[in-house]
Each structure stands twice: as C-alpha cells, then as structure tokens.
Amino acid sequence: MSREVKSTMKAVKAVKATMKNSVVVGPPAAGAFRERPTKSHTFRMFYERGDFPMALHRNAKGSQWRVDIEKLDYHHYLPLFFNGLCETEHPYEFFARQGVHDMLEHGGTKILPVIPQLIIPIKNALNTRNRQVICNTLKVLQQLVMSGGTVGEALVPYFRQILPIFNIFKNININSGDGVVYGQQRRQNIGELIKETLMMLERYGGKDAFINIKYMVPTYQSCMV
C-alpha cells in the first residue's frame, strides 16, 4: 500500500472520529420575512414639533385640519405623511394614515407631480417587513392609484423599487381558525392585498404595466385577459 493511500485513509478516519458525535445543521435562515427597524424618524420629529397643520381630537378617533387641505403645499406635506407609513405606535401611525388618506382624497391634480418623492417612503415602509405596515401601505397604494387619471402610469417606472416585497409576501395568508375571518374583515390579509394591488397597478398602469409587474413578480397572471 502506497504512502499516499495510507495518509488518505488516516485522514478519513480522523474526520469520521470528529463527526461521530456531531449534528448536521442546515444553513441559517435567510431572514426574508424578518422585520427590519425603521430607518427614518423624520415624521416623528415633525409631529412632536407640531409642524403639521392637523391635530388629533381628544378621543384620538378623528382629526381636524387647521387649513384647507387643497391649499397645502403637496410637495412638502404629502412626502412627510408618507414617511409616517412605517410607524407602528400611536399616535404616529394613526396620524400618518389619516393625513395620507385626506391629502389623497382632496389632492386632485396636485398628486401626480409629487409621485417621485413618494417612492422612497413607500419602499422604506414595505422594507420594514412589518405585516401591519405592509398592509397599511398596500391600502395607501391602492388609494394612490385611484387618486388621479395617470397616477397609475406614473408609478410603472418605479415598480422595480416597490415590488420586490410583493414577491416575497405574495403567498402569505392568514389561514387558521377565526384569524381568516378577522383578517379579511379588517383587510389585513397580506396575500390578498398584494393580489388586489397588483391587479390595480396593472389595470391603471397602461400598456407597460403588466410586463413590468411580471418581471418583478414572475408568478403574476394578468387580470386583463
């Protein structure tokens, strides 16, 4: 027996000896669904300084604007409210959602020029991977698409920034016990909301919407057929 073969056999025996009591462990979890901390606290800073022209009622179940919404500087305030979409604590979360809702409802033609400024706040909110935040942001996206005639088309160039999280969470559904009914009643089912939002993005995004959605979410099937 050659010296090389003997040394190889010794090495194999040594490896087996070290592996005798070892446990094979799989690769670490990729963490695709792990929540990420909020990167920006700009919204909180403006809220705590009282810089928003809006106030909560004492019962915290409603809000009141100090000025006509139509007269607001949308380039300034709408991105700020969108920055608050990543908030999960009261009153910040409620205040941000209410501000976004009201401004989109009354914005009309003022919304379209601000779209480029909204993409990073939308992306940041989705990237928190917090399910409550994702659901709220999806609902805001749906309202945003419906807020003006060509807003949906204006969002298409930004699909590569906002749709990666859609592809990760598209199959996440609440499917146990009463959670299904409760989640659906509150529209907190991420999988269903993602499906609804993708369909709206395609329907109102013009001729290039589908191919851009398909590139980011390969399993998506057109709702226009």
GROMACS .gro file of C-alpha atoms in nm:
model
  225
    1MET     CA    1   0.000   0.000   0.000
    2SER     CA    2   0.143   0.334  -0.105
    3ARG     CA    3   0.230   0.612   0.138
    4GLU     CA    4  -0.031   0.842  -0.027
    5VAL     CA    5  -0.313   0.588   0.021
    6LYS     CA    6  -0.218   0.532   0.385
    7SER     CA    7  -0.221   0.905   0.458
    8THR     CA    8  -0.561   0.942   0.289
    9MET     CA    9  -0.708   0.657   0.499
   10LYS     CA   10  -0.575   0.817   0.816
   11ALA     CA   11  -0.734   1.147   0.720
   12VAL     CA   12  -1.071   0.979   0.656
   13LYS     CA   13  -1.054   0.802   0.995
   14ALA     CA   14  -0.976   1.132   1.165
   15VAL     CA   15  -1.273   1.303   1.000
   16LYS     CA   16  -1.506   1.017   1.099
   17ALA     CA   17  -1.383   1.037   1.456
   18THR     CA   18  -1.459   1.406   1.479
   19MET     CA   19  -1.801   1.356   1.317
   20LYS     CA   20  -1.908   1.069   1.544
   21ASN     CA   21  -2.096   1.286   1.790
   22SER     CA   22  -2.160   1.579   1.563
   23VAL     CA   23  -2.501   1.702   1.447
   24VAL     CA   24  -2.554   1.822   1.094
   25VAL     CA   25  -2.720   2.165   1.097
   26GLY     CA   26  -2.888   2.320   0.794
   27PRO     CA   27  -2.796   2.660   0.656
   28PRO     CA   28  -2.910   2.963   0.857
   29ALA     CA   29  -3.246   3.117   0.773
   30ALA     CA   30  -3.224   3.381   0.506
   31GLY     CA   31  -3.444   3.615   0.709
   32ALA     CA   32  -3.658   3.729   0.417
   33PHE     CA   33  -3.959   3.774   0.648
   34ARG     CA   34  -3.769   3.917   0.945
   35GLU     CA   35  -3.881   4.265   1.045
   36ARG     CA   36  -3.636   4.549   0.988
   37PRO     CA   37  -3.609   4.856   1.209
   38THR     CA   38  -3.744   5.184   1.082
   39LYS     CA   39  -3.469   5.389   0.918
   40SER     CA   40  -3.628   5.733   0.928
   41HIS     CA   41  -3.779   5.920   1.219
   42THR     CA   42  -3.844   6.239   1.026
   43PHE     CA   43  -4.220   6.203   1.069
   44ARG     CA   44  -4.197   6.177   1.448
   45MET     CA   45  -3.972   6.480   1.464
   46PHE     CA   46  -4.220   6.693   1.267
   47TYR     CA   47  -4.514   6.557   1.470
   48GLU     CA   48  -4.352   6.629   1.807
   49ARG     CA   49  -4.260   6.981   1.697
   50GLY     CA   50  -4.621   7.045   1.595
   51ASP     CA   51  -4.526   7.124   1.236
   52PHE     CA   52  -4.827   6.953   1.079
   53PRO     CA   53  -5.138   7.165   1.009
   54MET     CA   54  -5.355   6.891   1.153
   55ALA     CA   55  -5.448   6.785   1.506
   56LEU     CA   56  -5.599   6.480   1.669
   57HIS     CA   57  -5.926   6.508   1.859
   58ARG     CA   58  -5.903   6.439   2.228
   59ASN     CA   59  -6.064   6.099   2.190
   60ALA     CA   60  -5.792   6.015   1.930
   61LYS     CA   61  -6.057   5.877   1.696
   62GLY     CA   62  -6.053   6.159   1.449
   63SER     CA   63  -5.851   6.450   1.321
   64GLN     CA   64  -5.905   6.810   1.222
   65TRP     CA   65  -5.712   7.020   0.973
   66ARG     CA   66  -5.624   7.376   1.065
   67VAL     CA   67  -5.618   7.484   0.699
   68ASP     CA   68  -5.796   7.387   0.379
   69ILE     CA   69  -5.632   7.071   0.251
   70GLU     CA   70  -5.650   7.197  -0.107
   71LYS     CA   71  -5.425   7.490  -0.012
   72LEU     CA   72  -5.145   7.275   0.132
   73ASP     CA   73  -4.803   7.251  -0.031
   74TYR     CA   74  -4.826   6.890  -0.154
   75HIS     CA   75  -4.456   6.873  -0.241
   76HIS     CA   76  -4.379   6.939   0.125
   77TYR     CA   77  -4.651   6.767   0.327
   78LEU     CA   78  -4.750   6.459   0.126
   79PRO     CA   79  -4.399   6.301   0.134
   80LEU     CA   80  -4.382   6.377   0.507
   81PHE     CA   81  -4.707   6.192   0.575
   82PHE     CA   82  -4.588   5.903   0.357
   83ASN     CA   83  -4.273   5.890   0.571
   84GLY     CA   84  -4.502   5.809   0.862
   85LEU     CA   85  -4.635   5.490   0.700
   86CYS     CA   86  -4.357   5.291   0.866
   87GLU     CA   87  -4.480   5.392   1.213
   88THR     CA   88  -4.647   5.130   1.432
   89GLU     CA   89  -4.708   5.323   1.754
   90HIS     CA   90  -4.998   5.550   1.846
   91PRO     CA   91  -5.050   5.835   1.773
   92TYR     CA   92  -4.791   5.842   1.493
   93GLU     CA   93  -4.935   5.551   1.296
   94PHE     CA   94  -5.292   5.682   1.304
   95PHE     CA   95  -5.187   6.040   1.234
   96ALA     CA   96  -4.982   5.940   0.930
   97ARG     CA   97  -5.253   5.719   0.781
   98GLN     CA   98  -5.519   5.985   0.832
   99GLY     CA   99  -5.302   6.255   0.679
  100VAL     CA  100  -5.222   6.044   0.373
  101HIS     CA  101  -5.587   5.949   0.328
  102ASP     CA  102  -5.715   6.306   0.350
  103MET     CA  103  -5.448   6.451   0.121
  104LEU     CA  104  -5.501   6.183  -0.144
  105GLU     CA  105  -5.876   6.229  -0.124
  106HIS     CA  106  -5.857   6.604  -0.183
  107GLY     CA  107  -5.534   6.633  -0.383
  108GLY     CA  108  -5.661   6.602  -0.740
  109THR     CA  109  -5.401   6.723  -0.990
  110LYS     CA  110  -5.154   6.812  -0.713
  111ILE     CA  111  -5.070   6.447  -0.653
  112LEU     CA  112  -4.914   6.346  -0.985
  113PRO     CA  113  -4.613   6.584  -0.970
  114VAL     CA  114  -4.526   6.454  -0.622
  115ILE     CA  115  -4.506   6.083  -0.720
  116PRO     CA  116  -4.122   6.072  -0.744
  117GLN     CA  117  -4.099   6.199  -0.384
  118LEU     CA  118  -4.328   5.924  -0.256
  119ILE     CA  119  -4.133   5.624  -0.383
  120ILE     CA  120  -3.861   5.612  -0.117
  121PRO     CA  121  -4.112   5.644   0.172
  122ILE     CA  122  -4.324   5.366   0.015
  123LYS     CA  123  -4.017   5.147  -0.034
  124ASN     CA  124  -3.898   5.210   0.323
  125ALA     CA  125  -4.238   5.123   0.469
  126LEU     CA  126  -4.258   4.797   0.273
  127ASN     CA  127  -3.899   4.708   0.360
  128THR     CA  128  -3.976   4.711   0.732
  129ARG     CA  129  -4.141   4.374   0.660
  130ASN     CA  130  -4.380   4.450   0.944
  131ARG     CA  131  -4.709   4.295   0.838
  132GLN     CA  132  -4.927   4.572   0.978
  133VAL     CA  133  -4.713   4.832   0.800
  134ILE     CA  134  -4.720   4.636   0.474
  135CYS     CA  135  -5.099   4.606   0.483
  136ASN     CA  136  -5.144   4.976   0.553
  137THR     CA  137  -4.901   5.067   0.275
  138LEU     CA  138  -5.078   4.840   0.025
  139LYS     CA  139  -5.408   5.012   0.103
  140VAL     CA  140  -5.241   5.351   0.054
  141LEU     CA  141  -5.100   5.236  -0.281
  142GLN     CA  142  -5.450   5.138  -0.391
  143GLN     CA  143  -5.585   5.479  -0.295
  144LEU     CA  144  -5.287   5.646  -0.464
  145VAL     CA  145  -5.350   5.463  -0.791
  146MET     CA  146  -5.713   5.576  -0.786
  147SER     CA  147  -5.637   5.936  -0.689
  148GLY     CA  148  -5.577   6.068  -1.041
  149GLY     CA  149  -5.612   5.977  -1.407
  150THR     CA  150  -5.247   5.898  -1.487
  151VAL     CA  151  -5.104   5.830  -1.141
  152GLY     CA  152  -5.107   5.456  -1.211
  153GLU     CA  153  -4.896   5.505  -1.523
  154ALA     CA  154  -4.657   5.733  -1.336
  155LEU     CA  155  -4.585   5.453  -1.087
  156VAL     CA  156  -4.474   5.199  -1.352
  157PRO     CA  157  -4.111   5.319  -1.376
  158TYR     CA  158  -4.079   5.262  -1.001
  159PHE     CA  159  -4.206   4.901  -0.991
  160ARG     CA  160  -3.852   4.771  -0.951
  161GLN     CA  161  -3.824   4.963  -0.626
  162ILE     CA  162  -4.160   4.885  -0.470
  163LEU     CA  163  -4.249   4.535  -0.595
  164PRO     CA  164  -3.968   4.314  -0.452
  165ILE     CA  165  -4.153   4.289  -0.119
  166PHE     CA  166  -4.470   4.193  -0.310
  167ASN     CA  167  -4.286   3.893  -0.450
  168ILE     CA  168  -4.165   3.787  -0.103
  169PHE     CA  169  -4.501   3.814   0.076
  170LYS     CA  170  -4.745   3.728  -0.205
  171ASN     CA  171  -4.817   3.380  -0.068
  172ILE     CA  172  -4.857   3.485   0.295
  173ASN     CA  173  -5.216   3.432   0.403
  174ILE     CA  174  -5.388   3.404   0.738
  175ASN     CA  175  -5.534   3.055   0.726
  176SER     CA  176  -5.605   2.934   1.076
  177GLY     CA  177  -5.926   2.949   1.276
  178ASP     CA  178  -6.103   3.280   1.328
  179GLY     CA  179  -5.795   3.462   1.206
  180VAL     CA  180  -5.909   3.419   0.848
  181VAL     CA  181  -6.241   3.594   0.900
  182TYR     CA  182  -6.097   3.860   1.127
  183GLY     CA  183  -5.809   3.931   0.894
  184GLN     CA  184  -6.032   3.956   0.590
  185GLN     CA  185  -6.282   4.183   0.765
  186ARG     CA  186  -6.004   4.426   0.854
  187ARG     CA  187  -5.834   4.370   0.516
  188GLN     CA  188  -5.517   4.257   0.691
  189ASN     CA  189  -5.453   3.953   0.472
  190ILE     CA  190  -5.123   4.037   0.304
  191GLY     CA  191  -5.154   3.784   0.022
  192GLU     CA  192  -5.499   3.907  -0.078
  193LEU     CA  193  -5.399   4.274  -0.053
  194ILE     CA  194  -5.093   4.214  -0.269
  195LYS     CA  195  -5.309   4.043  -0.531
  196GLU     CA  196  -5.561   4.329  -0.527
  197THR     CA  197  -5.286   4.591  -0.550
  198LEU     CA  198  -5.107   4.420  -0.840
  199MET     CA  199  -5.434   4.398  -1.030
  200MET     CA  200  -5.497   4.770  -0.976
  201LEU     CA  201  -5.141   4.857  -1.078
  202GLU     CA  202  -5.190   4.661  -1.399
  203ARG     CA  203  -5.538   4.795  -1.472
  204TYR     CA  204  -5.443   5.160  -1.427
  205GLY     CA  205  -5.076   5.140  -1.526
  206GLY     CA  206  -5.117   5.147  -1.902
  207LYS     CA  207  -4.971   4.920  -2.168
  208ASP     CA  208  -4.632   4.869  -2.000
  209ALA     CA  209  -4.768   4.780  -1.657
  210PHE     CA  210  -4.807   4.405  -1.700
  211ILE     CA  211  -4.462   4.331  -1.838
  212ASN     CA  212  -4.303   4.534  -1.560
  213ILE     CA  213  -4.509   4.357  -1.294
  214LYS     CA  214  -4.426   4.019  -1.447
  215TYR     CA  215  -4.055   4.100  -1.437
  216MET     CA  216  -4.069   4.158  -1.060
  217VAL     CA  217  -4.341   3.904  -0.969
  218PRO     CA  218  -4.295   3.618  -1.220
  219THR     CA  219  -4.598   3.419  -1.098
  220TYR     CA  220  -4.840   3.709  -1.153
  221GLN     CA  221  -5.116   3.638  -1.405
  222SER     CA  222  -5.278   3.923  -1.594
  223CYS     CA  223  -5.623   4.034  -1.483
  224MET     CA  224  -5.688   4.196  -1.822
  225VAL     CA  225  -5.725   3.877  -2.027
   0.00000   0.00000   0.00000
